[in-house]
Amino acid sequence: MNPGEGGTTVLGRTAKFRGEFNGSENMVIEGDFEGIIRNPGANVTVGPQARVRAAIAARDVIIYGNVEGQIHATGSVSLRGVANVVGDVLGSRFSMEENSVLRGRVDSSRGGEPLPSSASIPVAAVPPRHTPVLAPRPVPAPEPLVLRPVEPIAAEQPLFATPPSETSPSFGKTPTSSYGHLSAGLVAAWRKLDSSAGPGASQGVSEHTKGHQDSSEVAESKA
């Protein structure tokens, strides 16, 4: 800090200070100041380019720039130009111009209250983090269970018919068809094979059928 005219302490624009300042003469801040300012018998002026994060105790406080912290003034507190103050103001008199901004409260009844000895560097307020609330998704109702009747499975037709027993009326008689005791399903399949295989296959089937008939006639004559 540099002494100015008339015993004024000046913190230049390029200067940065962190800590506690105790004095009894006027103070002008043009740079960055972070800490505590105890200057109860004199004035403190914050320039338009200054950035101050500090608790300030002085007689009169004049602010043109940015200040974050509590201000104690036994005299007056003035916000001028585009001043921006975040913190409470405790001063007997308070004034602010149209373009100035104050985010805090003003208590004139505590204007003569000194800065507490336990005052500390103000911590920048952290804006609350917005957490989006997700709406629950509707759960669709389960579809009703539909029971459908089971179609009966058709019984497979046996390839061979049950051979006649000795007590059956048809036991020992000559079969009425040329395929003997073959089932109807096997007969149909055999005929289909005859029609698709051609004349040669049909002749072979006919000879087989004829041989079967001859065997049947021999068995009947012996009987």
PDB file of N, CA and C in Angstrom, residues 78-152:
ATOM      1  N   SER A  78     -22.281   4.962   1.776  1.00  0.00           N
ATOM      2  CA  SER A  78     -22.817   5.468   0.513  1.00  0.00           C
ATOM      3  C   SER A  78     -22.431   4.516  -0.607  1.00  0.00           C
ATOM      4  N   LEU A  79     -23.445   4.138  -1.422  1.00  0.00           N
ATOM      5  CA  LEU A  79     -23.224   3.324  -2.619  1.00  0.00           C
ATOM      6  C   LEU A  79     -23.444   4.243  -3.814  1.00  0.00           C
ATOM      7  N   ARG A  80     -22.419   4.375  -4.655  1.00  0.00           N
ATOM      8  CA  ARG A  80     -22.483   5.318  -5.753  1.00  0.00           C
ATOM      9  C   ARG A  80     -22.153   4.628  -7.075  1.00  0.00           C
ATOM     10  N   GLY A  81     -22.652   5.224  -8.161  1.00  0.00           N
ATOM     11  CA  GLY A  81     -22.387   4.687  -9.493  1.00  0.00           C
ATOM     12  C   GLY A  81     -22.965   3.282  -9.637  1.00  0.00           C
ATOM     13  N   VAL A  82     -22.119   2.359 -10.086  1.00  0.00           N
ATOM     14  CA  VAL A  82     -22.545   0.965 -10.296  1.00  0.00           C
ATOM     15  C   VAL A  82     -22.038   0.081  -9.158  1.00  0.00           C
ATOM     16  N   ALA A  83     -22.076   0.580  -7.946  1.00  0.00           N
ATOM     17  CA  ALA A  83     -21.601  -0.184  -6.795  1.00  0.00           C
ATOM     18  C   ALA A  83     -22.435  -1.457  -6.632  1.00  0.00           C
ATOM     19  N   ASN A  84     -21.759  -2.504  -6.200  1.00  0.00           N
ATOM     20  CA  ASN A  84     -22.411  -3.802  -5.988  1.00  0.00           C
ATOM     21  C   ASN A  84     -21.937  -4.348  -4.645  1.00  0.00           C
ATOM     22  N   VAL A  85     -22.850  -4.415  -3.678  1.00  0.00           N
ATOM     23  CA  VAL A  85     -22.509  -4.830  -2.328  1.00  0.00           C
ATOM     24  C   VAL A  85     -23.325  -6.062  -1.973  1.00  0.00           C
ATOM     25  N   VAL A  86     -22.622  -7.089  -1.481  1.00  0.00           N
ATOM     26  CA  VAL A  86     -23.268  -8.307  -0.999  1.00  0.00           C
ATOM     27  C   VAL A  86     -22.926  -8.431   0.478  1.00  0.00           C
ATOM     28  N   GLY A  87     -23.882  -8.162   1.359  1.00  0.00           N
ATOM     29  CA  GLY A  87     -23.643  -8.214   2.798  1.00  0.00           C
ATOM     30  C   GLY A  87     -24.509  -7.198   3.513  1.00  0.00           C
ATOM     31  N   ASP A  88     -24.510  -7.283   4.831  1.00  0.00           N
ATOM     32  CA  ASP A  88     -25.306  -6.375   5.649  1.00  0.00           C
ATOM     33  C   ASP A  88     -24.555  -5.068   5.894  1.00  0.00           C
ATOM     34  N   VAL A  89     -25.338  -4.003   6.017  1.00  0.00           N
ATOM     35  CA  VAL A  89     -24.784  -2.666   6.260  1.00  0.00           C
ATOM     36  C   VAL A  89     -25.285  -2.190   7.616  1.00  0.00           C
ATOM     37  N   LEU A  90     -24.354  -1.928   8.530  1.00  0.00           N
ATOM     38  CA  LEU A  90     -24.678  -1.405   9.855  1.00  0.00           C
ATOM     39  C   LEU A  90     -24.116   0.007   9.936  1.00  0.00           C
ATOM     40  N   GLY A  91     -24.950   0.995   9.698  1.00  0.00           N
ATOM     41  CA  GLY A  91     -24.498   2.386   9.690  1.00  0.00           C
ATOM     42  C   GLY A  91     -25.605   3.309  10.132  1.00  0.00           C
ATOM     43  N   SER A  92     -25.193   4.438  10.730  1.00  0.00           N
ATOM     44  CA  SER A  92     -26.193   5.399  11.197  1.00  0.00           C
ATOM     45  C   SER A  92     -26.943   6.022  10.037  1.00  0.00           C
ATOM     46  N   ARG A  93     -26.256   6.203   8.914  1.00  0.00           N
ATOM     47  CA  ARG A  93     -26.895   6.779   7.730  1.00  0.00           C
ATOM     48  C   ARG A  93     -26.532   5.913   6.514  1.00  0.00           C
ATOM     49  N   PHE A  94     -27.486   5.780   5.626  1.00  0.00           N
ATOM     50  CA  PHE A  94     -27.257   4.952   4.436  1.00  0.00           C
ATOM     51  C   PHE A  94     -27.893   5.625   3.236  1.00  0.00           C
ATOM     52  N   SER A  95     -27.165   5.581   2.099  1.00  0.00           N
ATOM     53  CA  SER A  95     -27.693   6.132   0.846  1.00  0.00           C
ATOM     54  C   SER A  95     -27.132   5.319  -0.312  1.00  0.00           C
ATOM     55  N   MET A  96     -27.905   5.259  -1.380  1.00  0.00           N
ATOM     56  CA  MET A  96     -27.438   4.558  -2.580  1.00  0.00           C
ATOM     57  C   MET A  96     -28.064   5.199  -3.805  1.00  0.00           C
ATOM     58  N   GLU A  97     -27.275   5.208  -4.884  1.00  0.00           N
ATOM     59  CA  GLU A  97     -27.759   5.802  -6.120  1.00  0.00           C
ATOM     60  C   GLU A  97     -28.559   4.787  -6.934  1.00  0.00           C
ATOM     61  N   GLU A  98     -29.131   5.273  -8.037  1.00  0.00           N
ATOM     62  CA  GLU A  98     -30.090   4.468  -8.810  1.00  0.00           C
ATOM     63  C   GLU A  98     -29.489   3.191  -9.379  1.00  0.00           C
ATOM     64  N   ASN A  99     -28.280   3.247  -9.887  1.00  0.00           N
ATOM     65  CA  ASN A  99     -27.669   2.079 -10.525  1.00  0.00           C
ATOM     66  C   ASN A  99     -26.902   1.186  -9.554  1.00  0.00           C
ATOM     67  N   SER A 100     -26.909   1.497  -8.295  1.00  0.00           N
ATOM     68  CA  SER A 100     -26.202   0.687  -7.305  1.00  0.00           C
ATOM     69  C   SER A 100     -27.084  -0.490  -6.871  1.00  0.00           C
ATOM     70  N   VAL A 101     -26.406  -1.522  -6.378  1.00  0.00           N
ATOM     71  CA  VAL A 101     -27.113  -2.752  -5.982  1.00  0.00           C
ATOM     72  C   VAL A 101     -26.642  -3.152  -4.591  1.00  0.00           C
ATOM     73  N   LEU A 102     -27.611  -3.508  -3.737  1.00  0.00           N
ATOM     74  CA  LEU A 102     -27.306  -4.014  -2.399  1.00  0.00           C
ATOM     75  C   LEU A 102     -28.059  -5.327  -2.200  1.00  0.00           C
ATOM     76  N   ARG A 103     -27.317  -6.375  -1.907  1.00  0.00           N
ATOM     77  CA  ARG A 103     -27.913  -7.669  -1.573  1.00  0.00           C
ATOM     78  C   ARG A 103     -27.621  -7.939  -0.086  1.00  0.00           C
ATOM     79  N   GLY A 104     -28.494  -7.462   0.751  1.00  0.00           N
ATOM     80  CA  GLY A 104     -28.325  -7.575   2.186  1.00  0.00           C
ATOM     81  C   GLY A 104     -29.355  -6.699   2.882  1.00  0.00           C
ATOM     82  N   ARG A 105     -29.151  -6.483   4.163  1.00  0.00           N
ATOM     83  CA  ARG A 105     -30.088  -5.659   4.930  1.00  0.00           C
ATOM     84  C   ARG A 105     -29.340  -4.480   5.540  1.00  0.00           C
ATOM     85  N   VAL A 106     -30.089  -3.425   5.874  1.00  0.00           N
ATOM     86  CA  VAL A 106     -29.539  -2.212   6.471  1.00  0.00           C
ATOM     87  C   VAL A 106     -30.110  -2.072   7.874  1.00  0.00           C
ATOM     88  N   ASP A 107     -29.225  -1.927   8.843  1.00  0.00           N
ATOM     89  CA  ASP A 107     -29.647  -1.766  10.242  1.00  0.00           C
ATOM     90  C   ASP A 107     -28.972  -0.517  10.806  1.00  0.00           C
ATOM     91  N   SER A 108     -29.727   0.586  10.865  1.00  0.00           N
ATOM     92  CA  SER A 108     -29.161   1.848  11.346  1.00  0.00           C
ATOM     93  C   SER A 108     -29.027   1.881  12.866  1.00  0.00           C
ATOM     94  N   SER A 109     -29.752   1.004  13.551  1.00  0.00           N
ATOM     95  CA  SER A 109     -29.679   1.002  15.014  1.00  0.00           C
ATOM     96  C   SER A 109     -28.357   0.450  15.524  1.00  0.00           C
ATOM     97  N   ARG A 110     -27.616  -0.215  14.669  1.00  0.00           N
ATOM     98  CA  ARG A 110     -26.337  -0.811  15.086  1.00  0.00           C
ATOM     99  C   ARG A 110     -25.164  -0.094  14.416  1.00  0.00           C
ATOM    100  N   GLY A 111     -25.358   1.181  14.095  1.00  0.00           N
ATOM    101  CA  GLY A 111     -24.328   1.933  13.395  1.00  0.00           C
ATOM    102  C   GLY A 111     -23.046   2.076  14.169  1.00  0.00           C
ATOM    103  N   GLY A 112     -23.125   2.227  15.482  1.00  0.00           N
ATOM    104  CA  GLY A 112     -21.915   2.411  16.275  1.00  0.00           C
ATOM    105  C   GLY A 112     -21.315   1.116  16.776  1.00  0.00           C
ATOM    106  N   GLU A 113     -21.830  -0.001  16.347  1.00  0.00           N
ATOM    107  CA  GLU A 113     -21.326  -1.290  16.814  1.00  0.00           C
ATOM    108  C   GLU A 113     -19.969  -1.587  16.183  1.00  0.00           C
ATOM    109  N   PRO A 114     -18.978  -1.882  16.994  1.00  0.00           N
ATOM    110  CA  PRO A 114     -17.637  -2.140  16.430  1.00  0.00           C
ATOM    111  C   PRO A 114     -17.586  -3.510  15.756  1.00  0.00           C
ATOM    112  N   LEU A 115     -16.564  -3.660  14.952  1.00  0.00           N
ATOM    113  CA  LEU A 115     -16.364  -4.945  14.279  1.00  0.00           C
ATOM    114  C   LEU A 115     -15.898  -5.967  15.301  1.00  0.00           C
ATOM    115  N   PRO A 116     -16.511  -7.128  15.366  1.00  0.00           N
ATOM    116  CA  PRO A 116     -16.098  -8.131  16.355  1.00  0.00           C
ATOM    117  C   PRO A 116     -14.633  -8.504  16.180  1.00  0.00           C
ATOM    118  N   SER A 117     -13.997  -8.816  17.310  1.00  0.00           N
ATOM    119  CA  SER A 117     -12.584  -9.199  17.256  1.00  0.00           C
ATOM    120  C   SER A 117     -12.395 -10.546  16.572  1.00  0.00           C
ATOM    121  N   SER A 118     -13.469 -11.335  16.554  1.00  0.00           N
ATOM    122  CA  SER A 118     -13.384 -12.656  15.919  1.00  0.00           C
ATOM    123  C   SER A 118     -13.826 -12.630  14.468  1.00  0.00           C
ATOM    124  N   ALA A 119     -13.886 -11.420  13.891  1.00  0.00           N
ATOM    125  CA  ALA A 119     -14.312 -11.327  12.492  1.00  0.00           C
ATOM    126  C   ALA A 119     -13.325 -12.058  11.601  1.00  0.00           C
ATOM    127  N   SER A 120     -13.850 -12.705  10.576  1.00  0.00           N
ATOM    128  CA  SER A 120     -13.010 -13.485   9.668  1.00  0.00           C
ATOM    129  C   SER A 120     -13.288 -13.074   8.237  1.00  0.00           C
ATOM    130  N   ILE A 121     -12.449 -13.581   7.345  1.00  0.00           N
ATOM    131  CA  ILE A 121     -12.624 -13.282   5.925  1.00  0.00           C
ATOM    132  C   ILE A 121     -13.933 -13.883   5.446  1.00  0.00           C
ATOM    133  N   PRO A 122     -14.800 -13.108   4.841  1.00  0.00           N
ATOM    134  CA  PRO A 122     -16.074 -13.662   4.384  1.00  0.00           C
ATOM    135  C   PRO A 122     -15.864 -14.701   3.295  1.00  0.00           C
ATOM    136  N   VAL A 123     -16.651 -15.738   3.364  1.00  0.00           N
ATOM    137  CA  VAL A 123     -16.586 -16.805   2.371  1.00  0.00           C
ATOM    138  C   VAL A 123     -17.651 -16.543   1.320  1.00  0.00           C
ATOM    139  N   ALA A 124     -17.230 -16.658   0.077  1.00  0.00           N
ATOM    140  CA  ALA A 124     -18.175 -16.413  -1.017  1.00  0.00           C
ATOM    141  C   ALA A 124     -19.342 -17.378  -0.921  1.00  0.00           C
ATOM    142  N   ALA A 125     -20.520 -16.813  -1.051  1.00  0.00           N
ATOM    143  CA  ALA A 125     -21.716 -17.652  -0.969  1.00  0.00           C
ATOM    144  C   ALA A 125     -21.819 -18.541  -2.192  1.00  0.00           C
ATOM    145  N   VAL A 126     -22.080 -19.786  -1.947  1.00  0.00           N
ATOM    146  CA  VAL A 126     -22.242 -20.745  -3.042  1.00  0.00           C
ATOM    147  C   VAL A 126     -23.732 -20.894  -3.328  1.00  0.00           C
ATOM    148  N   PRO A 127     -24.166 -20.590  -4.528  1.00  0.00           N
ATOM    149  CA  PRO A 127     -25.598 -20.726  -4.815  1.00  0.00           C
ATOM    150  C   PRO A 127     -26.039 -22.169  -4.686  1.00  0.00           C
ATOM    151  N   PRO A 128     -27.237 -22.371  -4.153  1.00  0.00           N
ATOM    152  CA  PRO A 128     -27.707 -23.752  -3.997  1.00  0.00           C
ATOM    153  C   PRO A 128     -27.819 -24.450  -5.338  1.00  0.00           C
ATOM    154  N   ARG A 129     -27.394 -25.681  -5.320  1.00  0.00           N
ATOM    155  CA  ARG A 129     -27.429 -26.459  -6.550  1.00  0.00           C
ATOM    156  C   ARG A 129     -28.824 -27.005  -6.776  1.00  0.00           C
ATOM    157  N   HIS A 130     -29.305 -26.751  -7.953  1.00  0.00           N
ATOM    158  CA  HIS A 130     -30.653 -27.204  -8.282  1.00  0.00           C
ATOM    159  C   HIS A 130     -30.600 -28.663  -8.727  1.00  0.00           C
ATOM    160  N   THR A 131     -31.334 -29.470  -7.996  1.00  0.00           N
ATOM    161  CA  THR A 131     -31.416 -30.888  -8.331  1.00  0.00           C
ATOM    162  C   THR A 131     -32.778 -31.170  -8.951  1.00  0.00           C
ATOM    163  N   PRO A 132     -32.795 -31.558 -10.209  1.00  0.00           N
ATOM    164  CA  PRO A 132     -34.101 -31.822 -10.832  1.00  0.00           C
ATOM    165  C   PRO A 132     -34.783 -33.012 -10.182  1.00  0.00           C
ATOM    166  N   VAL A 133     -36.096 -32.872 -10.044  1.00  0.00           N
ATOM    167  CA  VAL A 133     -36.906 -33.946  -9.467  1.00  0.00           C
ATOM    168  C   VAL A 133     -37.570 -34.694 -10.614  1.00  0.00           C
ATOM    169  N   LEU A 134     -37.268 -35.962 -10.683  1.00  0.00           N
ATOM    170  CA  LEU A 134     -37.821 -36.780 -11.755  1.00  0.00           C
ATOM    171  C   LEU A 134     -39.167 -37.328 -11.321  1.00  0.00           C
ATOM    172  N   ALA A 135     -40.156 -37.110 -12.161  1.00  0.00           N
ATOM    173  CA  ALA A 135     -41.492 -37.634 -11.870  1.00  0.00           C
ATOM    174  C   ALA A 135     -41.513 -39.138 -12.117  1.00  0.00           C
ATOM    175  N   PRO A 136     -42.162 -39.892 -11.234  1.00  0.00           N
ATOM    176  CA  PRO A 136     -42.203 -41.345 -11.452  1.00  0.00           C
ATOM    177  C   PRO A 136     -43.000 -41.699 -12.695  1.00  0.00           C
ATOM    178  N   ARG A 137     -42.478 -42.651 -13.414  1.00  0.00           N
ATOM    179  CA  ARG A 137     -43.167 -43.098 -14.610  1.00  0.00           C
ATOM    180  C   ARG A 137     -44.292 -44.066 -14.251  1.00  0.00           C
ATOM    181  N   PRO A 138     -45.459 -43.889 -14.882  1.00  0.00           N
ATOM    182  CA  PRO A 138     -46.555 -44.815 -14.567  1.00  0.00           C
ATOM    183  C   PRO A 138     -46.239 -46.225 -15.046  1.00  0.00           C
ATOM    184  N   VAL A 139     -46.569 -47.182 -14.199  1.00  0.00           N
ATOM    185  CA  VAL A 139     -46.335 -48.586 -14.534  1.00  0.00           C
ATOM    186  C   VAL A 139     -47.608 -49.144 -15.169  1.00  0.00           C
ATOM    187  N   PRO A 140     -47.533 -49.644 -16.404  1.00  0.00           N
ATOM    188  CA  PRO A 140     -48.745 -50.169 -17.047  1.00  0.00           C
ATOM    189  C   PRO A 140     -49.255 -51.400 -16.316  1.00  0.00           C
ATOM    190  N   ALA A 141     -50.597 -51.512 -16.275  1.00  0.00           N
ATOM    191  CA  ALA A 141     -51.204 -52.666 -15.614  1.00  0.00           C
ATOM    192  C   ALA A 141     -50.951 -53.927 -16.437  1.00  0.00           C
ATOM    193  N   PRO A 142     -50.691 -55.035 -15.775  1.00  0.00           N
ATOM    194  CA  PRO A 142     -50.444 -56.267 -16.532  1.00  0.00           C
ATOM    195  C   PRO A 142     -51.691 -56.734 -17.282  1.00  0.00           C
ATOM    196  N   GLU A 143     -51.466 -57.276 -18.446  1.00  0.00           N
ATOM    197  CA  GLU A 143     -52.576 -57.777 -19.242  1.00  0.00           C
ATOM    198  C   GLU A 143     -53.173 -59.019 -18.595  1.00  0.00           C
ATOM    199  N   PRO A 144     -54.521 -59.114 -18.631  1.00  0.00           N
ATOM    200  CA  PRO A 144     -55.151 -60.291 -18.015  1.00  0.00           C
ATOM    201  C   PRO A 144     -54.768 -61.572 -18.748  1.00  0.00           C
ATOM    202  N   LEU A 145     -54.625 -62.627 -17.967  1.00  0.00           N
ATOM    203  CA  LEU A 145     -54.247 -63.914 -18.530  1.00  0.00           C
ATOM    204  C   LEU A 145     -55.484 -64.584 -19.122  1.00  0.00           C
ATOM    205  N   VAL A 146     -55.409 -64.905 -20.402  1.00  0.00           N
ATOM    206  CA  VAL A 146     -56.527 -65.532 -21.117  1.00  0.00           C
ATOM    207  C   VAL A 146     -56.184 -66.996 -21.358  1.00  0.00           C
ATOM    208  N   LEU A 147     -57.032 -67.864 -20.844  1.00  0.00           N
ATOM    209  CA  LEU A 147     -56.823 -69.296 -21.028  1.00  0.00           C
ATOM    210  C   LEU A 147     -57.625 -69.758 -22.235  1.00  0.00           C
ATOM    211  N   ARG A 148     -56.955 -70.302 -23.205  1.00  0.00           N
ATOM    212  CA  ARG A 148     -57.606 -70.793 -24.404  1.00  0.00           C
ATOM    213  C   ARG A 148     -57.697 -72.323 -24.344  1.00  0.00           C
ATOM    214  N   PRO A 149     -58.822 -72.875 -24.809  1.00  0.00           N
ATOM    215  CA  PRO A 149     -58.951 -74.351 -24.780  1.00  0.00           C
ATOM    216  C   PRO A 149     -57.929 -74.997 -25.702  1.00  0.00           C
ATOM    217  N   VAL A 150     -57.414 -76.083 -25.249  1.00  0.00           N
ATOM    218  CA  VAL A 150     -56.418 -76.827 -26.020  1.00  0.00           C
ATOM    219  C   VAL A 150     -57.142 -77.760 -26.985  1.00  0.00           C
ATOM    220  N   GLU A 151     -56.768 -77.644 -28.255  1.00  0.00           N
ATOM    221  CA  GLU A 151     -57.394 -78.500 -29.260  1.00  0.00           C
ATOM    222  C   GLU A 151     -56.934 -79.943 -29.076  1.00  0.00           C
ATOM    223  N   PRO A 152     -57.867 -80.878 -29.152  1.00  0.00           N
ATOM    224  CA  PRO A 152     -57.482 -82.288 -28.972  1.00  0.00           C
ATOM    225  C   PRO A 152     -56.579 -82.763 -30.112  1.00  0.00           C
TER     226      PRO A 152
END
